[in-house]
């Protein structure tokens, strides 16, 4: 910032995010209606080909919203309510809890017992062969859901209860209107989209140490168009209050800081290398013993 103070001008809400999220919700509602009378094989097909992309993209929209990118820091609660709305087509409550844990990830990256993005010792010990690592990728959404309860359980908040009740109510309405195939499409899209899917390469690309000494990596490929530029990950951790839309400008303005860092151009290759490289496993993360006072959300 001392060298490039113009970056401060990028620290403002991205109001376009609001309309993109609304359109994504409407797209999924349309899909719920369209699949209700299809054969099961086509429900599964569209859940993976279309629903999974929208669902994973929506989780990254929720990531943006967790940083108050939709309405700004001055309207934090607006962002929380909007996150609950964005959560609806995923089928499972996610938004409020994600925000609480994700802030810890930014404050205490790699913090042992705090950052639940770090795999458990069991994951590192068990998923150590190519086949087991492949299964770990397939089961990733389940580990992300269960891991916080094992590593850093937190008391349930009022907003989490509201998130849960809103989600259950939405799911019941969808089932009542369009039946079990629409519910299956919704849930399968979320599970498939966060598991064995090209976009899921970002989970591993962001912080797994393929090169010793480099803890965070950016990806500059085309899938950033579907993921709100989450691939610009060094830039995001440097400036978490800048919306994803503006992160390419951060890289352009401060190119001397980012251009020479290790980077990826393919998330699919990241997934392949993770499975096939015997030197990489869920253990391949930087873990820190935190000192001093720890303040969590």
PDB file of C-alpha atoms in Angstrom:
ATOM      1  CA  UNK A   1       0.000   0.000   0.000  1.00  0.00           C
ATOM      2  CA  UNK A   2       2.899   2.341   0.673  1.00  0.00           C
ATOM      3  CA  UNK A   3       4.152   1.802  -2.875  1.00  0.00           C
ATOM      4  CA  UNK A   4       0.709   1.543  -4.514  1.00  0.00           C
ATOM      5  CA  UNK A   5      -1.783   3.644  -2.501  1.00  0.00           C
ATOM      6  CA  UNK A   6      -4.186   3.533  -5.458  1.00  0.00           C
ATOM      7  CA  UNK A   7      -5.099  -0.001  -4.350  1.00  0.00           C
ATOM      8  CA  UNK A   8      -7.114   1.570  -1.534  1.00  0.00           C
ATOM      9  CA  UNK A   9      -9.634   2.770  -4.134  1.00  0.00           C
ATOM     10  CA  UNK A  10     -10.524  -0.892  -4.774  1.00  0.00           C
ATOM     11  CA  UNK A  11     -11.633  -1.429  -1.157  1.00  0.00           C
ATOM     12  CA  UNK A  12     -15.344  -0.922  -1.796  1.00  0.00           C
ATOM     13  CA  UNK A  13     -18.423  -3.138  -2.262  1.00  0.00           C
ATOM     14  CA  UNK A  14     -19.174  -4.884  -5.546  1.00  0.00           C
ATOM     15  CA  UNK A  15     -22.872  -4.134  -6.008  1.00  0.00           C
ATOM     16  CA  UNK A  16     -22.944  -6.230  -9.195  1.00  0.00           C
ATOM     17  CA  UNK A  17     -22.481  -9.238  -6.922  1.00  0.00           C
ATOM     18  CA  UNK A  18     -26.048  -8.741  -5.678  1.00  0.00           C
ATOM     19  CA  UNK A  19     -27.564  -9.106  -9.138  1.00  0.00           C
ATOM     20  CA  UNK A  20     -25.331 -12.022 -10.079  1.00  0.00           C
ATOM     21  CA  UNK A  21     -26.428 -13.932  -6.966  1.00  0.00           C
ATOM     22  CA  UNK A  22     -30.103 -13.177  -7.609  1.00  0.00           C
ATOM     23  CA  UNK A  23     -29.764 -14.461 -11.181  1.00  0.00           C
ATOM     24  CA  UNK A  24     -27.991 -17.614  -9.948  1.00  0.00           C
ATOM     25  CA  UNK A  25     -30.809 -18.321  -7.477  1.00  0.00           C
ATOM     26  CA  UNK A  26     -33.386 -17.814 -10.224  1.00  0.00           C
ATOM     27  CA  UNK A  27     -31.405 -20.105 -12.552  1.00  0.00           C
ATOM     28  CA  UNK A  28     -31.451 -22.885  -9.962  1.00  0.00           C
ATOM     29  CA  UNK A  29     -35.160 -22.385  -9.258  1.00  0.00           C
ATOM     30  CA  UNK A  30     -35.793 -22.773 -12.985  1.00  0.00           C
ATOM     31  CA  UNK A  31     -33.668 -25.929 -13.017  1.00  0.00           C
ATOM     32  CA  UNK A  32     -35.573 -27.356 -10.017  1.00  0.00           C
ATOM     33  CA  UNK A  33     -38.768 -26.985 -12.043  1.00  0.00           C
ATOM     34  CA  UNK A  34     -37.333 -28.377 -15.275  1.00  0.00           C
ATOM     35  CA  UNK A  35     -35.908 -31.582 -13.742  1.00  0.00           C
ATOM     36  CA  UNK A  36     -39.031 -32.559 -11.783  1.00  0.00           C
ATOM     37  CA  UNK A  37     -40.373 -34.859 -14.528  1.00  0.00           C
ATOM     38  CA  UNK A  38     -37.117 -36.073 -16.084  1.00  0.00           C
ATOM     39  CA  UNK A  39     -35.852 -39.654 -15.937  1.00  0.00           C
ATOM     40  CA  UNK A  40     -33.466 -40.215 -13.042  1.00  0.00           C
ATOM     41  CA  UNK A  41     -30.453 -40.626 -15.336  1.00  0.00           C
ATOM     42  CA  UNK A  42     -31.052 -37.110 -16.693  1.00  0.00           C
ATOM     43  CA  UNK A  43     -31.570 -35.689 -13.233  1.00  0.00           C
ATOM     44  CA  UNK A  44     -28.136 -37.037 -12.265  1.00  0.00           C
ATOM     45  CA  UNK A  45     -26.622 -35.817 -15.549  1.00  0.00           C
ATOM     46  CA  UNK A  46     -27.882 -32.257 -15.153  1.00  0.00           C
ATOM     47  CA  UNK A  47     -27.033 -32.226 -11.449  1.00  0.00           C
ATOM     48  CA  UNK A  48     -23.385 -32.785 -12.361  1.00  0.00           C
ATOM     49  CA  UNK A  49     -23.139 -30.853 -15.631  1.00  0.00           C
ATOM     50  CA  UNK A  50     -25.108 -27.755 -14.617  1.00  0.00           C
ATOM     51  CA  UNK A  51     -26.235 -27.860 -10.984  1.00  0.00           C
ATOM     52  CA  UNK A  52     -22.786 -28.631  -9.612  1.00  0.00           C
ATOM     53  CA  UNK A  53     -21.256 -25.616 -11.382  1.00  0.00           C
ATOM     54  CA  UNK A  54     -23.924 -23.247 -10.085  1.00  0.00           C
ATOM     55  CA  UNK A  55     -23.729 -24.712  -6.571  1.00  0.00           C
ATOM     56  CA  UNK A  56     -19.952 -24.462  -6.318  1.00  0.00           C
ATOM     57  CA  UNK A  57     -20.039 -20.987  -7.808  1.00  0.00           C
ATOM     58  CA  UNK A  58     -22.656 -20.029  -5.219  1.00  0.00           C
ATOM     59  CA  UNK A  59     -20.420 -21.198  -2.360  1.00  0.00           C
ATOM     60  CA  UNK A  60     -17.807 -18.777  -3.683  1.00  0.00           C
ATOM     61  CA  UNK A  61     -20.414 -16.029  -3.934  1.00  0.00           C
ATOM     62  CA  UNK A  62     -21.103 -16.756  -0.249  1.00  0.00           C
ATOM     63  CA  UNK A  63     -17.352 -16.482   0.301  1.00  0.00           C
ATOM     64  CA  UNK A  64     -17.502 -13.001  -1.222  1.00  0.00           C
ATOM     65  CA  UNK A  65     -20.519 -12.119   0.924  1.00  0.00           C
ATOM     66  CA  UNK A  66     -18.713 -13.331   4.058  1.00  0.00           C
ATOM     67  CA  UNK A  67     -16.181 -10.569   3.384  1.00  0.00           C
ATOM     68  CA  UNK A  68     -19.062  -8.054   3.189  1.00  0.00           C
ATOM     69  CA  UNK A  69     -18.404  -7.535  -0.521  1.00  0.00           C
ATOM     70  CA  UNK A  70     -22.097  -7.252  -1.448  1.00  0.00           C
ATOM     71  CA  UNK A  71     -23.175  -4.316   0.741  1.00  0.00           C
ATOM     72  CA  UNK A  72     -19.951  -3.188   2.421  1.00  0.00           C
ATOM     73  CA  UNK A  73     -18.682  -3.310   5.997  1.00  0.00           C
ATOM     74  CA  UNK A  74     -21.063  -0.568   7.100  1.00  0.00           C
ATOM     75  CA  UNK A  75     -24.007  -2.885   6.402  1.00  0.00           C
ATOM     76  CA  UNK A  76     -22.621  -6.130   7.802  1.00  0.00           C
ATOM     77  CA  UNK A  77     -26.038  -7.543   8.720  1.00  0.00           C
ATOM     78  CA  UNK A  78     -27.322  -6.950   5.202  1.00  0.00           C
ATOM     79  CA  UNK A  79     -24.530  -9.217   4.035  1.00  0.00           C
ATOM     80  CA  UNK A  80     -25.502 -11.882   6.594  1.00  0.00           C
ATOM     81  CA  UNK A  81     -29.149 -11.898   5.443  1.00  0.00           C
ATOM     82  CA  UNK A  82     -28.098 -11.905   1.819  1.00  0.00           C
ATOM     83  CA  UNK A  83     -25.795 -14.846   2.513  1.00  0.00           C
ATOM     84  CA  UNK A  84     -28.757 -16.801   3.898  1.00  0.00           C
ATOM     85  CA  UNK A  85     -30.671 -15.994   0.694  1.00  0.00           C
ATOM     86  CA  UNK A  86     -27.724 -17.091  -1.491  1.00  0.00           C
ATOM     87  CA  UNK A  87     -27.548 -20.315   0.527  1.00  0.00           C
ATOM     88  CA  UNK A  88     -31.081 -21.439  -0.416  1.00  0.00           C
ATOM     89  CA  UNK A  89     -30.349 -23.326  -3.684  1.00  0.00           C
ATOM     90  CA  UNK A  90     -27.540 -25.300  -2.006  1.00  0.00           C
ATOM     91  CA  UNK A  91     -30.016 -27.310   0.082  1.00  0.00           C
ATOM     92  CA  UNK A  92     -27.950 -27.365   3.288  1.00  0.00           C
ATOM     93  CA  UNK A  93     -27.331 -24.452   5.720  1.00  0.00           C
ATOM     94  CA  UNK A  94     -23.833 -23.147   5.217  1.00  0.00           C
ATOM     95  CA  UNK A  95     -23.497 -19.391   4.933  1.00  0.00           C
ATOM     96  CA  UNK A  96     -23.408 -18.183   8.548  1.00  0.00           C
ATOM     97  CA  UNK A  97     -21.150 -20.954   9.864  1.00  0.00           C
ATOM     98  CA  UNK A  98     -18.793 -20.535   6.925  1.00  0.00           C
ATOM     99  CA  UNK A  99     -18.402 -16.848   7.673  1.00  0.00           C
ATOM    100  CA  UNK A 100     -17.455 -17.508  11.298  1.00  0.00           C
ATOM    101  CA  UNK A 101     -14.807 -20.097  10.446  1.00  0.00           C
ATOM    102  CA  UNK A 102     -13.508 -18.331   7.357  1.00  0.00           C
ATOM    103  CA  UNK A 103     -12.599 -15.214   9.306  1.00  0.00           C
ATOM    104  CA  UNK A 104     -10.429 -17.434  11.539  1.00  0.00           C
ATOM    105  CA  UNK A 105      -8.764 -18.806   8.395  1.00  0.00           C
ATOM    106  CA  UNK A 106      -7.714 -15.286   7.414  1.00  0.00           C
ATOM    107  CA  UNK A 107      -6.635 -14.134  10.882  1.00  0.00           C
ATOM    108  CA  UNK A 108      -4.828 -17.348  11.851  1.00  0.00           C
ATOM    109  CA  UNK A 109      -3.846 -19.044   8.582  1.00  0.00           C
ATOM    110  CA  UNK A 110      -2.626 -22.528   9.430  1.00  0.00           C
ATOM    111  CA  UNK A 111      -3.307 -22.049  13.128  1.00  0.00           C
ATOM    112  CA  UNK A 112      -3.386 -25.450  14.818  1.00  0.00           C
ATOM    113  CA  UNK A 113      -6.824 -26.038  16.344  1.00  0.00           C
ATOM    114  CA  UNK A 114      -8.219 -22.790  14.913  1.00  0.00           C
ATOM    115  CA  UNK A 115      -8.007 -22.894  11.112  1.00  0.00           C
ATOM    116  CA  UNK A 116     -10.424 -25.695  10.144  1.00  0.00           C
ATOM    117  CA  UNK A 117      -9.177 -25.545   6.551  1.00  0.00           C
ATOM    118  CA  UNK A 118      -6.287 -27.689   7.837  1.00  0.00           C
ATOM    119  CA  UNK A 119      -7.040 -31.432   7.454  1.00  0.00           C
ATOM    120  CA  UNK A 120      -7.174 -33.545  10.600  1.00  0.00           C
ATOM    121  CA  UNK A 121      -4.377 -35.954  11.548  1.00  0.00           C
ATOM    122  CA  UNK A 122      -6.661 -38.836  10.520  1.00  0.00           C
ATOM    123  CA  UNK A 123      -7.057 -37.404   7.011  1.00  0.00           C
ATOM    124  CA  UNK A 124      -3.308 -37.016   6.629  1.00  0.00           C
ATOM    125  CA  UNK A 125      -2.617 -40.504   7.991  1.00  0.00           C
ATOM    126  CA  UNK A 126      -5.300 -42.452   6.106  1.00  0.00           C
ATOM    127  CA  UNK A 127      -5.541 -40.717   2.719  1.00  0.00           C
ATOM    128  CA  UNK A 128      -1.959 -41.365   1.678  1.00  0.00           C
ATOM    129  CA  UNK A 129      -2.201 -43.532  -1.475  1.00  0.00           C
ATOM    130  CA  UNK A 130      -3.394 -42.459  -4.937  1.00  0.00           C
ATOM    131  CA  UNK A 131      -6.723 -44.291  -4.575  1.00  0.00           C
ATOM    132  CA  UNK A 132      -7.326 -43.003  -1.064  1.00  0.00           C
ATOM    133  CA  UNK A 133      -6.429 -39.450  -2.073  1.00  0.00           C
ATOM    134  CA  UNK A 134      -8.871 -39.774  -4.976  1.00  0.00           C
ATOM    135  CA  UNK A 135     -11.583 -40.821  -2.509  1.00  0.00           C
ATOM    136  CA  UNK A 136     -10.636 -37.910  -0.239  1.00  0.00           C
ATOM    137  CA  UNK A 137     -11.341 -35.538  -3.121  1.00  0.00           C
ATOM    138  CA  UNK A 138     -14.690 -37.228  -3.794  1.00  0.00           C
ATOM    139  CA  UNK A 139     -15.622 -36.945  -0.096  1.00  0.00           C
ATOM    140  CA  UNK A 140     -14.313 -33.406   0.343  1.00  0.00           C
ATOM    141  CA  UNK A 141     -17.719 -31.814   1.103  1.00  0.00           C
ATOM    142  CA  UNK A 142     -18.239 -34.236   3.986  1.00  0.00           C
ATOM    143  CA  UNK A 143     -14.830 -33.497   5.486  1.00  0.00           C
ATOM    144  CA  UNK A 144     -15.411 -29.751   5.220  1.00  0.00           C
ATOM    145  CA  UNK A 145     -18.716 -30.201   7.038  1.00  0.00           C
ATOM    146  CA  UNK A 146     -17.426 -32.504   9.799  1.00  0.00           C
ATOM    147  CA  UNK A 147     -13.938 -31.061  10.340  1.00  0.00           C
ATOM    148  CA  UNK A 148     -15.013 -27.925  12.282  1.00  0.00           C
ATOM    149  CA  UNK A 149     -16.869 -30.125  14.783  1.00  0.00           C
ATOM    150  CA  UNK A 150     -13.678 -32.121  15.361  1.00  0.00           C
ATOM    151  CA  UNK A 151     -11.094 -29.332  15.343  1.00  0.00           C
ATOM    152  CA  UNK A 152     -12.794 -26.208  16.647  1.00  0.00           C
ATOM    153  CA  UNK A 153     -16.471 -26.596  17.639  1.00  0.00           C
ATOM    154  CA  UNK A 154     -18.216 -23.305  18.400  1.00  0.00           C
ATOM    155  CA  UNK A 155     -21.453 -22.510  20.231  1.00  0.00           C
ATOM    156  CA  UNK A 156     -24.416 -22.223  17.861  1.00  0.00           C
ATOM    157  CA  UNK A 157     -25.528 -18.642  17.276  1.00  0.00           C
ATOM    158  CA  UNK A 158     -28.965 -17.159  16.620  1.00  0.00           C
ATOM    159  CA  UNK A 159     -28.067 -16.446  12.997  1.00  0.00           C
ATOM    160  CA  UNK A 160     -27.052 -20.072  12.463  1.00  0.00           C
ATOM    161  CA  UNK A 161     -30.442 -21.189  13.768  1.00  0.00           C
ATOM    162  CA  UNK A 162     -32.146 -18.737  11.390  1.00  0.00           C
ATOM    163  CA  UNK A 163     -29.965 -20.034   8.527  1.00  0.00           C
ATOM    164  CA  UNK A 164     -31.042 -23.596   9.385  1.00  0.00           C
ATOM    165  CA  UNK A 165     -34.765 -22.788   9.672  1.00  0.00           C
ATOM    166  CA  UNK A 166     -34.774 -20.749   6.467  1.00  0.00           C
ATOM    167  CA  UNK A 167     -33.028 -23.572   4.613  1.00  0.00           C
ATOM    168  CA  UNK A 168     -35.357 -26.296   5.920  1.00  0.00           C
ATOM    169  CA  UNK A 169     -38.392 -24.191   5.051  1.00  0.00           C
ATOM    170  CA  UNK A 170     -37.091 -23.629   1.518  1.00  0.00           C
ATOM    171  CA  UNK A 171     -36.366 -27.350   1.048  1.00  0.00           C
ATOM    172  CA  UNK A 172     -39.872 -28.296   2.240  1.00  0.00           C
ATOM    173  CA  UNK A 173     -41.442 -25.810  -0.188  1.00  0.00           C
ATOM    174  CA  UNK A 174     -39.395 -27.173  -3.113  1.00  0.00           C
ATOM    175  CA  UNK A 175     -40.370 -30.748  -2.190  1.00  0.00           C
ATOM    176  CA  UNK A 176     -44.040 -29.795  -1.859  1.00  0.00           C
ATOM    177  CA  UNK A 177     -44.086 -27.954  -5.200  1.00  0.00           C
ATOM    178  CA  UNK A 178     -41.927 -30.171  -7.408  1.00  0.00           C
ATOM    179  CA  UNK A 179     -41.115 -33.401  -5.577  1.00  0.00           C
ATOM    180  CA  UNK A 180     -38.144 -35.546  -4.732  1.00  0.00           C
ATOM    181  CA  UNK A 181     -36.276 -35.208  -8.047  1.00  0.00           C
ATOM    182  CA  UNK A 182     -35.888 -31.461  -7.549  1.00  0.00           C
ATOM    183  CA  UNK A 183     -34.587 -32.033  -4.016  1.00  0.00           C
ATOM    184  CA  UNK A 184     -32.185 -34.704  -5.259  1.00  0.00           C
ATOM    185  CA  UNK A 185     -30.938 -32.399  -8.030  1.00  0.00           C
ATOM    186  CA  UNK A 186     -30.330 -29.629  -5.478  1.00  0.00           C
ATOM    187  CA  UNK A 187     -28.434 -31.767  -2.957  1.00  0.00           C
ATOM    188  CA  UNK A 188     -26.564 -33.848  -5.537  1.00  0.00           C
ATOM    189  CA  UNK A 189     -25.402 -30.709  -7.314  1.00  0.00           C
ATOM    190  CA  UNK A 190     -23.936 -29.368  -4.075  1.00  0.00           C
ATOM    191  CA  UNK A 191     -22.190 -32.624  -3.149  1.00  0.00           C
ATOM    192  CA  UNK A 192     -20.876 -33.304  -6.660  1.00  0.00           C
ATOM    193  CA  UNK A 193     -19.832 -29.703  -7.215  1.00  0.00           C
ATOM    194  CA  UNK A 194     -17.725 -29.630  -4.056  1.00  0.00           C
ATOM    195  CA  UNK A 195     -16.233 -33.080  -4.613  1.00  0.00           C
ATOM    196  CA  UNK A 196     -14.830 -34.577  -7.816  1.00  0.00           C
ATOM    197  CA  UNK A 197     -15.220 -31.525 -10.020  1.00  0.00           C
ATOM    198  CA  UNK A 198     -12.751 -29.314 -11.933  1.00  0.00           C
ATOM    199  CA  UNK A 199     -13.677 -26.276  -9.850  1.00  0.00           C
ATOM    200  CA  UNK A 200     -12.800 -28.195  -6.662  1.00  0.00           C
ATOM    201  CA  UNK A 201      -9.166 -27.978  -7.644  1.00  0.00           C
ATOM    202  CA  UNK A 202      -9.115 -24.601  -5.913  1.00  0.00           C
ATOM    203  CA  UNK A 203      -9.434 -26.273  -2.495  1.00  0.00           C
ATOM    204  CA  UNK A 204      -6.046 -27.922  -3.012  1.00  0.00           C
ATOM    205  CA  UNK A 205      -4.453 -25.234  -5.181  1.00  0.00           C
ATOM    206  CA  UNK A 206      -4.835 -22.493  -2.579  1.00  0.00           C
ATOM    207  CA  UNK A 207      -2.632 -23.679   0.295  1.00  0.00           C
ATOM    208  CA  UNK A 208      -1.134 -27.142  -0.320  1.00  0.00           C
ATOM    209  CA  UNK A 209       2.644 -26.934  -0.475  1.00  0.00           C
ATOM    210  CA  UNK A 210       3.579 -28.385  -3.827  1.00  0.00           C
ATOM    211  CA  UNK A 211       6.756 -26.306  -3.501  1.00  0.00           C
ATOM    212  CA  UNK A 212       8.450 -26.090  -0.124  1.00  0.00           C
ATOM    213  CA  UNK A 213       8.411 -22.621   1.321  1.00  0.00           C
ATOM    214  CA  UNK A 214       5.411 -21.460  -0.715  1.00  0.00           C
ATOM    215  CA  UNK A 215       2.236 -21.678   1.343  1.00  0.00           C
ATOM    216  CA  UNK A 216      -0.329 -19.837  -0.805  1.00  0.00           C
ATOM    217  CA  UNK A 217      -0.718 -20.061  -4.586  1.00  0.00           C
ATOM    218  CA  UNK A 218      -2.756 -18.213  -7.185  1.00  0.00           C
ATOM    219  CA  UNK A 219      -4.496 -19.616 -10.259  1.00  0.00           C
ATOM    220  CA  UNK A 220      -4.987 -17.384 -13.294  1.00  0.00           C
ATOM    221  CA  UNK A 221      -6.991 -19.691 -15.579  1.00  0.00           C
ATOM    222  CA  UNK A 222     -10.481 -19.334 -17.109  1.00  0.00           C
ATOM    223  CA  UNK A 223     -12.396 -20.949 -14.232  1.00  0.00           C
ATOM    224  CA  UNK A 224     -11.987 -17.686 -12.335  1.00  0.00           C
ATOM    225  CA  UNK A 225     -14.945 -16.513 -14.445  1.00  0.00           C
ATOM    226  CA  UNK A 226     -17.165 -18.994 -12.539  1.00  0.00           C
ATOM    227  CA  UNK A 227     -15.586 -18.508  -9.122  1.00  0.00           C
ATOM    228  CA  UNK A 228     -15.499 -14.759  -8.487  1.00  0.00           C
ATOM    229  CA  UNK A 229     -11.723 -14.764  -9.032  1.00  0.00           C
ATOM    230  CA  UNK A 230     -11.020 -16.919  -5.989  1.00  0.00           C
ATOM    231  CA  UNK A 231      -7.987 -18.147  -7.947  1.00  0.00           C
ATOM    232  CA  UNK A 232      -6.296 -14.806  -7.237  1.00  0.00           C
ATOM    233  CA  UNK A 233      -5.513 -16.207  -3.834  1.00  0.00           C
ATOM    234  CA  UNK A 234      -2.296 -14.464  -2.843  1.00  0.00           C
ATOM    235  CA  UNK A 235      -4.004 -11.233  -3.791  1.00  0.00           C
ATOM    236  CA  UNK A 236      -7.090 -12.194  -1.774  1.00  0.00           C
ATOM    237  CA  UNK A 237      -5.128 -12.961   1.398  1.00  0.00           C
ATOM    238  CA  UNK A 238      -3.192  -9.730   1.033  1.00  0.00           C
ATOM    239  CA  UNK A 239      -6.411  -7.714   0.572  1.00  0.00           C
ATOM    240  CA  UNK A 240      -9.420  -9.695   1.859  1.00  0.00           C
ATOM    241  CA  UNK A 241     -11.523  -6.507   1.864  1.00  0.00           C
ATOM    242  CA  UNK A 242     -11.222  -6.124  -1.923  1.00  0.00           C
ATOM    243  CA  UNK A 243     -13.984  -7.934  -3.872  1.00  0.00           C
ATOM    244  CA  UNK A 244     -12.962 -10.704  -6.229  1.00  0.00           C
ATOM    245  CA  UNK A 245     -13.973  -8.604  -9.236  1.00  0.00           C
ATOM    246  CA  UNK A 246     -11.094  -6.207  -8.513  1.00  0.00           C
ATOM    247  CA  UNK A 247      -8.354  -8.711  -7.647  1.00  0.00           C
ATOM    248  CA  UNK A 248      -7.013  -8.816 -11.251  1.00  0.00           C
ATOM    249  CA  UNK A 249      -6.456  -5.068 -10.909  1.00  0.00           C
ATOM    250  CA  UNK A 250      -4.476  -5.662  -7.710  1.00  0.00           C
ATOM    251  CA  UNK A 251      -2.229  -8.065  -9.617  1.00  0.00           C
ATOM    252  CA  UNK A 252      -1.868  -5.594 -12.472  1.00  0.00           C
ATOM    253  CA  UNK A 253      -1.076  -2.635 -10.221  1.00  0.00           C
ATOM    254  CA  UNK A 254       1.386  -4.528  -8.021  1.00  0.00           C
ATOM    255  CA  UNK A 255       2.714  -6.924 -10.658  1.00  0.00           C
ATOM    256  CA  UNK A 256       6.226  -6.923  -9.207  1.00  0.00           C
ATOM    257  CA  UNK A 257       4.878  -8.632  -6.058  1.00  0.00           C
ATOM    258  CA  UNK A 258       2.848 -11.355  -7.801  1.00  0.00           C
ATOM    259  CA  UNK A 259       4.178 -12.176 -11.260  1.00  0.00           C
ATOM    260  CA  UNK A 260       7.213 -14.114 -10.016  1.00  0.00           C
ATOM    261  CA  UNK A 261       5.370 -16.201  -7.431  1.00  0.00           C
ATOM    262  CA  UNK A 262       4.579 -19.880  -8.213  1.00  0.00           C
ATOM    263  CA  UNK A 263       1.163 -20.067  -9.867  1.00  0.00           C
ATOM    264  CA  UNK A 264      -1.267 -22.490 -11.516  1.00  0.00           C
ATOM    265  CA  UNK A 265      -2.999 -22.435 -14.883  1.00  0.00           C
ATOM    266  CA  UNK A 266      -5.098 -25.601 -14.456  1.00  0.00           C
ATOM    267  CA  UNK A 267      -7.099 -26.797 -11.455  1.00  0.00           C
ATOM    268  CA  UNK A 268      -7.618 -30.159 -13.169  1.00  0.00           C
ATOM    269  CA  UNK A 269      -3.851 -30.645 -13.252  1.00  0.00           C
ATOM    270  CA  UNK A 270      -3.712 -29.707  -9.559  1.00  0.00           C
ATOM    271  CA  UNK A 271      -6.172 -32.509  -8.774  1.00  0.00           C
ATOM    272  CA  UNK A 272      -4.220 -34.982 -10.916  1.00  0.00           C
ATOM    273  CA  UNK A 273      -0.874 -34.046  -9.380  1.00  0.00           C
ATOM    274  CA  UNK A 274      -2.304 -34.267  -5.857  1.00  0.00           C
ATOM    275  CA  UNK A 275      -3.540 -37.810  -6.470  1.00  0.00           C
ATOM    276  CA  UNK A 276      -0.479 -39.095  -8.325  1.00  0.00           C
ATOM    277  CA  UNK A 277       2.387 -37.351  -6.501  1.00  0.00           C
ATOM    278  CA  UNK A 278       3.515 -39.516  -3.577  1.00  0.00           C
ATOM    279  CA  UNK A 279       5.110 -36.511  -1.868  1.00  0.00           C
ATOM    280  CA  UNK A 280       1.773 -34.652  -1.584  1.00  0.00           C
ATOM    281  CA  UNK A 281      -1.057 -35.576   0.798  1.00  0.00           C
ATOM    282  CA  UNK A 282      -3.529 -33.884   3.153  1.00  0.00           C
ATOM    283  CA  UNK A 283      -0.502 -33.440   5.426  1.00  0.00           C
ATOM    284  CA  UNK A 284       1.047 -31.018   2.884  1.00  0.00           C
ATOM    285  CA  UNK A 285      -0.050 -27.894   4.727  1.00  0.00           C
ATOM    286  CA  UNK A 286       1.730 -25.346   6.871  1.00  0.00           C
ATOM    287  CA  UNK A 287       0.581 -25.698  10.492  1.00  0.00           C
ATOM    288  CA  UNK A 288       1.402 -23.109  13.155  1.00  0.00           C
ATOM    289  CA  UNK A 289       1.313 -23.159  16.942  1.00  0.00           C
ATOM    290  CA  UNK A 290      -0.366 -19.867  17.770  1.00  0.00           C
ATOM    291  CA  UNK A 291       0.952 -17.663  20.548  1.00  0.00           C
ATOM    292  CA  UNK A 292      -0.738 -14.887  22.436  1.00  0.00           C
ATOM    293  CA  UNK A 293      -4.436 -14.043  22.553  1.00  0.00           C
ATOM    294  CA  UNK A 294      -6.676 -15.637  19.935  1.00  0.00           C
ATOM    295  CA  UNK A 295      -9.906 -13.829  19.040  1.00  0.00           C
ATOM    296  CA  UNK A 296     -12.461 -15.844  17.114  1.00  0.00           C
ATOM    297  CA  UNK A 297     -15.784 -14.960  15.538  1.00  0.00           C
TER     298      UNK A 297
END
